[in-house]
Short mmCIF file of C-alpha atoms in Angstrom, two decimals:
data_model
loop_
_atom_site.label_atom_id
_atom_site.label_comp_id
_atom_site.label_asym_id
_atom_site.label_seq_id
_atom_site.Cartn_x
_atom_site.Cartn_y
_atom_site.Cartn_z
CA UNK A 217 43.60 60.43 -59.71
CA UNK A 218 42.80 57.43 -61.93
CA UNK A 219 39.05 58.08 -61.83
CA UNK A 220 39.64 61.42 -63.54
CA UNK A 221 39.86 59.35 -66.75
CA UNK A 222 36.12 58.71 -66.48
CA UNK A 223 33.66 60.97 -68.31
CA UNK A 224 30.28 61.44 -66.57
CA UNK A 225 27.12 60.14 -68.18
CA UNK A 226 25.49 62.46 -70.71
CA UNK A 227 22.52 64.51 -69.51
CA UNK A 228 20.43 62.97 -72.30
CA UNK A 229 20.85 59.50 -70.75
CA UNK A 230 20.17 60.74 -67.24
CA UNK A 231 17.04 62.54 -68.42
CA UNK A 232 15.85 59.39 -70.19
CA UNK A 233 16.30 57.33 -67.02
CA UNK A 234 14.39 59.87 -64.90
CA UNK A 235 11.15 58.78 -66.50
CA UNK A 236 11.56 55.17 -65.30
CA UNK A 237 9.45 53.75 -62.50
CA UNK A 238 11.00 53.20 -59.09
CA UNK A 239 11.01 49.45 -59.78
CA UNK A 240 13.23 49.60 -62.86
CA UNK A 241 16.98 49.09 -62.68
CA UNK A 242 17.74 52.69 -63.68
CA UNK A 243 16.12 53.90 -60.44
CA UNK A 244 18.33 51.64 -58.31
CA UNK A 245 21.77 52.50 -59.70
CA UNK A 246 24.15 55.26 -58.66
CA UNK A 247 25.46 57.36 -61.57
CA UNK A 248 28.60 59.36 -62.23
CA UNK A 249 27.23 62.78 -63.17
CA UNK A 250 28.84 66.15 -63.83
CA UNK A 251 28.02 67.08 -60.23
CA UNK A 252 28.58 63.84 -58.35
CA UNK A 253 30.85 60.77 -58.28
CA UNK A 254 29.58 57.62 -56.52
CA UNK A 255 30.94 56.66 -53.11
CA UNK A 256 32.93 53.55 -54.08
CA UNK A 257 32.98 52.28 -50.49
CA UNK A 258 29.32 51.36 -50.97
CA UNK A 259 29.66 49.76 -54.42
CA UNK A 260 30.06 46.09 -55.38
CA UNK A 261 29.61 46.27 -59.19
CA UNK A 262 30.80 49.08 -61.45
CA UNK A 263 29.74 49.53 -65.08
CA UNK A 264 32.26 51.29 -67.33
CA UNK A 265 32.11 52.13 -71.02
CA UNK A 266 35.24 52.44 -73.17
CA UNK A 267 34.84 54.49 -76.35
CA UNK A 268 37.78 52.90 -78.17
CA UNK A 269 37.43 50.74 -81.27
CA UNK A 270 40.56 51.44 -83.33
CA UNK A 271 41.59 47.84 -82.81
CA UNK A 272 38.66 46.59 -84.91
CA UNK A 273 39.05 47.28 -88.63
CA UNK A 274 35.35 46.49 -89.20
CA UNK A 275 34.27 49.50 -87.15
CA UNK A 276 34.54 52.97 -88.68
CA UNK A 277 32.04 54.81 -86.47
CA UNK A 278 32.72 56.13 -82.99
CA UNK A 279 31.58 53.87 -80.16
CA UNK A 280 28.08 54.73 -78.91
CA UNK A 281 26.92 52.97 -75.74
CA UNK A 282 23.81 55.05 -75.11
CA UNK A 283 21.37 52.45 -76.47
CA UNK A 284 22.89 49.76 -74.22
CA UNK A 285 22.35 51.92 -71.15
CA UNK A 286 18.78 52.74 -72.13
CA UNK A 287 17.94 49.07 -72.67
CA UNK A 288 19.74 47.88 -69.51
CA UNK A 289 18.30 50.43 -67.13
CA UNK A 290 14.77 49.87 -68.46
CA UNK A 291 14.93 46.26 -67.26
CA UNK A 292 13.63 45.16 -63.86
CA UNK A 293 16.20 43.79 -61.41
CA UNK A 294 16.00 40.45 -59.67
CA UNK A 295 16.14 40.07 -55.92
CA UNK A 296 19.44 41.93 -55.81
CA UNK A 297 21.07 43.59 -52.85
CA UNK A 298 24.55 44.50 -54.13
CA UNK A 299 24.91 48.19 -54.92
CA UNK A 300 25.70 49.02 -58.56
CA UNK A 301 27.24 52.17 -60.02
CA UNK A 302 27.64 53.40 -63.59
CA UNK A 303 30.95 55.24 -63.57
CA UNK A 304 30.61 56.64 -67.09
CA UNK A 305 33.02 56.28 -69.99
CA UNK A 306 36.74 56.25 -70.71
CA UNK A 307 37.25 58.32 -73.86
CA UNK A 308 39.54 57.21 -76.67
CA UNK A 309 43.01 58.65 -76.09
CA UNK A 310 45.36 60.18 -78.63
CA UNK A 311 46.53 56.63 -79.26
CA UNK A 312 45.21 53.20 -78.33
CA UNK A 313 48.05 52.91 -75.81
CA UNK A 314 46.71 55.99 -74.02
CA UNK A 315 43.31 54.32 -73.74
CA UNK A 316 44.91 51.09 -72.49
CA UNK A 317 46.78 53.05 -69.81
CA UNK A 318 43.63 54.80 -68.56
CA UNK A 319 41.61 51.57 -68.55
CA UNK A 320 44.36 49.65 -66.76
CA UNK A 321 44.57 52.25 -63.99
CA UNK A 322 40.82 52.46 -63.45
CA UNK A 323 40.31 48.68 -63.42
CA UNK A 324 43.27 48.01 -61.10
CA UNK A 325 41.91 50.50 -58.58
CA UNK A 326 38.43 49.00 -58.64
CA UNK A 327 39.68 45.42 -58.21
CA UNK A 328 41.83 46.50 -55.26
CA UNK A 329 38.66 47.91 -53.71
CA UNK A 330 36.98 44.51 -54.29
CA UNK A 331 34.59 46.03 -56.82
CA UNK A 332 33.73 43.89 -59.87
CA UNK A 333 33.89 45.95 -63.07
CA UNK A 334 31.65 45.28 -66.08
CA UNK A 335 33.42 46.82 -69.07
CA UNK A 336 31.55 47.58 -72.30
CA UNK A 337 33.53 48.37 -75.45
CA UNK A 338 34.82 49.04 -77.96
CA UNK A 339 37.14 46.60 -79.67
CA UNK A 340 38.27 43.38 -77.98
CA UNK A 341 41.94 44.40 -77.87
CA UNK A 342 40.88 46.22 -74.69
CA UNK A 343 41.13 42.76 -73.10
CA UNK A 344 44.91 43.30 -73.15
CA UNK A 345 44.54 46.36 -70.91
CA UNK A 346 42.20 44.43 -68.58
CA UNK A 347 44.82 41.69 -68.25
CA UNK A 348 47.57 44.24 -67.54
CA UNK A 349 45.45 45.68 -64.71
CA UNK A 350 46.46 42.62 -62.66
CA UNK A 351 50.19 43.44 -62.90
CA UNK A 352 50.23 45.10 -59.47
CA UNK A 353 48.14 42.41 -57.79
CA UNK A 354 50.91 39.78 -57.84
CA UNK A 355 48.74 36.88 -58.92
CA UNK A 356 48.53 34.49 -61.83
CA UNK A 357 45.57 35.22 -64.11
CA UNK A 358 43.11 32.87 -65.83
CA UNK A 359 41.45 34.38 -68.89
CA UNK A 360 38.31 33.02 -70.58
CA UNK A 361 37.32 34.32 -74.01
CA UNK A 362 33.93 33.63 -75.57
CA UNK A 363 34.94 33.93 -79.19
CA UNK A 364 34.76 32.13 -82.53
CA UNK A 365 38.50 32.80 -83.03
CA UNK A 366 41.61 32.53 -80.86
CA UNK A 367 42.86 36.03 -81.81
CA UNK A 368 46.47 35.07 -82.36
CA UNK A 369 48.67 37.36 -84.46
CA UNK A 370 52.30 37.74 -85.46
CA UNK A 371 54.72 38.84 -82.75
CA UNK A 372 55.44 41.97 -84.79
CA UNK A 373 51.74 42.93 -85.05
CA UNK A 374 50.42 45.83 -83.03
CA UNK A 375 47.65 45.00 -80.57
CA UNK A 376 44.28 44.58 -82.28
CA UNK A 377 40.96 42.83 -81.73
CA UNK A 378 42.28 39.87 -83.76
CA UNK A 379 45.82 39.62 -82.29
CA UNK A 380 45.67 40.70 -78.63
CA UNK A 381 46.16 37.16 -77.28
CA UNK A 382 49.68 36.94 -78.74
CA UNK A 383 50.57 40.16 -76.91
CA UNK A 384 49.23 38.74 -73.64
CA UNK A 385 51.31 35.57 -74.04
CA UNK A 386 54.66 37.15 -74.99
CA UNK A 387 54.71 40.42 -73.01
CA UNK A 388 56.38 40.69 -69.61
CA UNK A 389 55.44 40.41 -66.86
CA UNK A 390 53.84 37.11 -67.81
CA UNK A 391 51.02 36.62 -65.32
CA UNK A 392 48.90 34.34 -67.50
CA UNK A 393 48.42 30.88 -66.01
CA UNK A 394 45.60 29.66 -68.24
CA UNK A 395 43.63 30.73 -71.28
CA UNK A 396 40.33 29.08 -72.22
CA UNK A 397 38.32 29.68 -75.35
CA UNK A 398 34.60 29.00 -75.31
CA UNK A 399 32.88 28.53 -78.66
CA UNK A 400 35.61 28.51 -81.31
CA UNK A 401 34.61 27.62 -84.86
CA UNK A 402 37.23 25.44 -86.53
CA UNK A 403 37.01 27.00 -90.00
CA UNK A 404 37.98 30.40 -88.57
CA UNK A 405 41.21 29.08 -87.02
CA UNK A 406 44.25 27.59 -88.72
CA UNK A 407 45.51 24.14 -87.70
CA UNK A 408 48.71 25.85 -86.56
CA UNK A 409 46.71 27.95 -84.09
CA UNK A 410 44.76 24.94 -82.84
CA UNK A 411 48.05 23.07 -82.35
CA UNK A 412 49.49 26.06 -80.46
CA UNK A 413 46.57 25.98 -78.01
CA UNK A 414 47.44 22.34 -77.26
CA UNK A 415 51.18 23.03 -77.06
CA UNK A 416 50.63 25.76 -74.45
CA UNK A 417 48.25 23.45 -72.51
CA UNK A 418 45.43 25.96 -72.96
CA UNK A 419 41.80 24.90 -73.32
CA UNK A 420 39.46 25.33 -76.27
CA UNK A 421 35.85 24.20 -76.59
CA UNK A 422 34.12 24.06 -79.96
CA UNK A 423 30.84 25.84 -80.49
CA UNK A 424 29.02 22.58 -81.20
CA UNK A 425 30.27 20.91 -78.02
CA UNK A 426 29.15 23.83 -75.85
CA UNK A 427 25.79 24.12 -77.60
CA UNK A 428 25.15 20.39 -77.14
CA UNK A 429 26.09 20.39 -73.42
CA UNK A 430 26.42 23.95 -72.19
CA UNK A 431 27.06 22.82 -68.57
CA UNK A 432 30.61 21.73 -69.51
CA UNK A 433 31.52 25.44 -69.55
CA UNK A 434 30.59 26.02 -65.90
CA UNK A 435 33.83 24.66 -64.32
CA UNK A 436 35.85 26.73 -66.82
CA UNK A 437 34.24 29.95 -65.60
CA UNK A 438 34.60 28.84 -61.98
CA UNK A 439 38.39 28.96 -62.44
CA UNK A 440 38.54 32.30 -64.31
CA UNK A 441 39.58 35.78 -63.24
CA UNK A 442 38.66 37.63 -66.45
CA UNK A 443 35.89 36.90 -68.96
CA UNK A 444 36.00 38.61 -72.36
CA UNK A 445 33.06 38.28 -74.77
CA UNK A 446 33.45 38.95 -78.49
CA UNK A 447 29.93 39.76 -79.66
CA UNK A 448 30.68 38.27 -83.08
CA UNK A 449 30.63 34.86 -81.34
CA UNK A 450 26.83 35.27 -81.36
CA UNK A 451 25.03 34.48 -84.61
CA UNK A 452 23.81 37.56 -86.44
CA UNK A 453 20.18 36.43 -86.46
CA UNK A 454 20.19 36.70 -82.64
CA UNK A 455 22.54 39.66 -82.13
CA UNK A 456 21.51 41.95 -84.99
CA UNK A 457 25.22 42.45 -85.71
CA UNK A 458 25.75 42.00 -89.47
CA UNK A 459 29.19 43.59 -89.63
CA UNK A 460 30.68 41.07 -90.07
CA UNK A 461 27.78 38.70 -90.81
CA UNK A 462 27.94 35.60 -88.61
CA UNK A 463 25.66 32.75 -89.75
CA UNK A 464 26.73 30.42 -86.93
CA UNK A 465 27.37 31.17 -83.28
CA UNK A 466 25.73 31.14 -79.88
CA UNK A 467 22.06 32.04 -79.70
CA UNK A 468 20.67 34.59 -77.27
CA UNK A 469 19.71 32.04 -74.63
CA UNK A 470 23.14 30.34 -74.73
CA UNK A 471 25.16 33.55 -74.37
CA UNK A 472 22.98 34.63 -71.43
CA UNK A 473 23.49 31.21 -69.80
CA UNK A 474 27.27 31.57 -70.19
CA UNK A 475 27.07 35.08 -68.74
CA UNK A 476 25.18 33.75 -65.71
CA UNK A 477 27.85 31.05 -65.22
CA UNK A 478 30.42 33.86 -65.19
CA UNK A 479 28.42 35.82 -62.66
CA UNK A 480 28.03 32.83 -60.33
CA UNK A 481 31.80 32.17 -60.29
CA UNK A 482 33.27 33.28 -56.97
CA UNK A 483 36.64 33.87 -58.63
CA UNK A 484 35.75 36.14 -61.56
CA UNK A 485 36.67 39.72 -60.76
CA UNK A 486 36.28 41.31 -64.22
CA UNK A 487 33.75 40.94 -67.04
CA UNK A 488 34.05 42.54 -70.48
CA UNK A 489 31.81 42.74 -73.57
CA UNK A 490 33.42 43.91 -76.80
CA UNK A 491 33.02 44.59 -80.53
CA UNK A 492 29.63 46.29 -80.21
CA UNK A 493 28.49 47.63 -83.59
CA UNK A 494 26.33 50.48 -82.18
CA UNK A 495 23.07 48.93 -83.41
CA UNK A 496 19.93 49.21 -81.33
CA UNK A 497 19.19 45.50 -81.96
CA UNK A 498 22.50 44.36 -80.47
CA UNK A 499 22.03 46.75 -77.54
CA UNK A 500 18.97 44.77 -76.41
CA UNK A 501 20.97 41.54 -76.22
CA UNK A 502 23.97 43.19 -74.51
CA UNK A 503 21.64 44.59 -71.83
CA UNK A 504 20.33 41.09 -71.16
CA UNK A 505 23.86 39.61 -71.10
CA UNK A 506 24.79 42.14 -68.42
CA UNK A 507 21.55 41.48 -66.53
CA UNK A 508 22.34 37.76 -66.35
CA UNK A 509 25.89 38.40 -65.14
CA UNK A 510 24.56 40.58 -62.32
CA UNK A 511 21.90 37.97 -61.55
CA UNK A 512 24.60 35.29 -61.28
CA UNK A 513 26.73 37.57 -59.12
CA UNK A 514 23.95 37.66 -56.54
CA UNK A 515 23.93 33.87 -56.30
CA UNK A 516 27.63 33.47 -55.55
CA UNK A 517 28.17 30.90 -52.83
CA UNK A 518 31.62 32.06 -51.63
CA UNK A 519 33.13 28.62 -51.99
CA UNK A 520 36.73 27.83 -52.93
CA UNK A 521 39.08 29.68 -53.04
CA UNK A 522 37.33 31.76 -50.38
CA UNK A 523 35.75 29.05 -48.26
CA UNK A 524 37.13 26.32 -46.02
CA UNK A 525 37.69 22.72 -47.14
CA UNK A 526 35.82 21.63 -44.03
CA UNK A 527 32.56 22.00 -45.95
CA UNK A 528 33.56 19.44 -48.59
CA UNK A 529 33.52 15.68 -48.92
CA UNK A 530 36.93 14.33 -49.93
CA UNK A 531 37.28 11.47 -52.41
CA UNK A 532 40.61 9.73 -53.12
CA UNK A 533 40.82 7.85 -56.43
CA UNK A 534 43.91 5.61 -56.85
CA UNK A 535 45.18 5.23 -60.42
CA UNK A 536 48.14 3.20 -61.70
CA UNK A 537 50.67 6.04 -61.38
CA UNK A 538 48.65 8.81 -59.76
CA UNK A 539 46.34 9.43 -56.85
CA UNK A 540 43.58 11.88 -57.67
CA UNK A 541 41.87 13.79 -54.88
CA UNK A 542 38.40 15.20 -55.47
CA UNK A 543 36.28 17.47 -53.29
CA UNK A 544 32.51 17.82 -53.43
CA UNK A 545 30.78 20.83 -51.89
CA UNK A 546 28.13 20.06 -49.28
CA UNK A 547 26.54 23.38 -50.16
CA UNK A 548 26.20 23.31 -53.95
CA UNK A 549 27.20 19.75 -54.98
CA UNK A 550 29.91 21.21 -57.23
CA UNK A 551 33.20 19.37 -57.70
CA UNK A 552 36.93 20.24 -57.55
CA UNK A 553 40.10 18.23 -58.14
CA UNK A 554 43.38 18.90 -56.36
CA UNK A 555 46.51 19.97 -58.27
CA UNK A 556 49.46 19.01 -56.05
CA UNK A 557 52.43 21.27 -55.43
CA UNK A 558 55.59 19.70 -56.88
CA UNK A 559 58.59 20.79 -54.82
CA UNK A 560 61.29 20.05 -57.37
CA UNK A 561 59.70 21.86 -60.35
CA UNK A 562 59.44 25.47 -61.52
CA UNK A 563 56.01 25.92 -59.98
CA UNK A 564 53.71 28.72 -61.03
CA UNK A 565 51.50 27.64 -58.15
CA UNK A 566 52.87 28.17 -54.65
CA UNK A 567 50.84 25.45 -52.92
CA UNK A 568 48.32 22.70 -53.51
CA UNK A 569 45.35 24.21 -55.27
CA UNK A 570 41.91 23.07 -56.38
CA UNK A 571 40.76 22.99 -59.99
CA UNK A 572 37.00 23.14 -60.66
CA UNK A 573 35.71 20.06 -62.43
CA UNK A 574 32.48 18.24 -63.18
CA UNK A 575 30.83 15.17 -61.69
CA UNK A 576 31.39 13.45 -65.04
CA UNK A 577 35.15 13.96 -64.67
CA UNK A 578 34.99 12.33 -61.24
CA UNK A 579 33.14 9.36 -62.73
CA UNK A 580 35.77 9.16 -65.49
CA UNK A 581 38.54 9.05 -62.88
CA UNK A 582 36.72 6.19 -61.16
CA UNK A 583 37.10 4.37 -64.50
CA UNK A 584 40.86 5.14 -64.56
CA UNK A 585 40.54 8.13 -66.92
CA UNK A 586 42.69 11.15 -66.03
CA UNK A 587 40.72 14.41 -66.56
CA UNK A 588 42.25 16.40 -69.41
CA UNK A 589 41.91 19.73 -67.56
CA UNK A 590 43.83 18.30 -64.58
CA UNK A 591 46.56 16.96 -66.89
CA UNK A 592 46.96 20.33 -68.63
CA UNK A 593 47.02 22.22 -65.35
CA UNK A 594 49.78 19.91 -64.09
CA UNK A 595 51.88 20.52 -67.21
CA UNK A 596 51.39 24.32 -67.07
CA UNK A 597 52.50 24.27 -63.45
CA UNK A 598 55.82 22.76 -64.47
CA UNK A 599 56.61 24.93 -67.51
#
């Protein structure tokens, strides 16, 4: 059984949590112990550690997630009602491929059960295994990476924390519909890589643009299936991660805001945090990142693609050569734009679909400006 890959929590952690008050998070979570495995029929969110970091050349120590758990479970929950389980850890296999296989199987089973996994690693190449977990679900996948780099590599490179994206793009089956990077720093990426992002009609948002107006990231998360956070995208002064030292990056408040956006998204079914350096300082921030994702999860509104269009106002904007159709939610005031199905093209989409957008993009369309995200989605649909 795929859950046999999971190692129960250590007794030392369980003993530490026993001393918490009944109001703390650790007293409200179900744990995988040596004697008991949680009833997954009652679980909505599952926390999983992956003790694999061979894909990150900066890390020479074994992955230790104990400080993260201590910090997370010492926090007080919000007004949460979804049941949460900590399913323990996937150990590093004889090879990285063995770890990928175990992680893929566990994640695929949880998603099929409509459980949202929170994966803590380990090196970011584990994102490749998370993506491959969708192979059996027969759906196109949108991946969002919060990272200062795009993580492209040569086609001949083995999968690593700095090259996994190339493997996702070239390997069959190709289920990737869109990739979005949040927070890239130009001096860490070659012009060739930046050009490739444009050529593939992917999306990339510079650190400065997100920091200036963080709300522009919300529609990106609303359209994602997987979110992968590279902790080196956070500046070292806020994360406590000095290996490698990162003078610029998101601050603690910004990364928690992005995590909450991810949690609120009705579409996101998988959340991963990677490249932890085992420090107690970084563990405090990771615990808060996870807390904000769970907080956002509890404020999901079950809108598109799960709701009915009857609860939306429809706006038709005529342009010179196009007709753009927008929808505004009566419930949350959020906006979507329709991507039409084109019958004579090689569609990746099987029907008309809605792309999350902002009110500002609607206003731009009213001034005859085609939203860039809509244009890219149209082109990807025809590739």
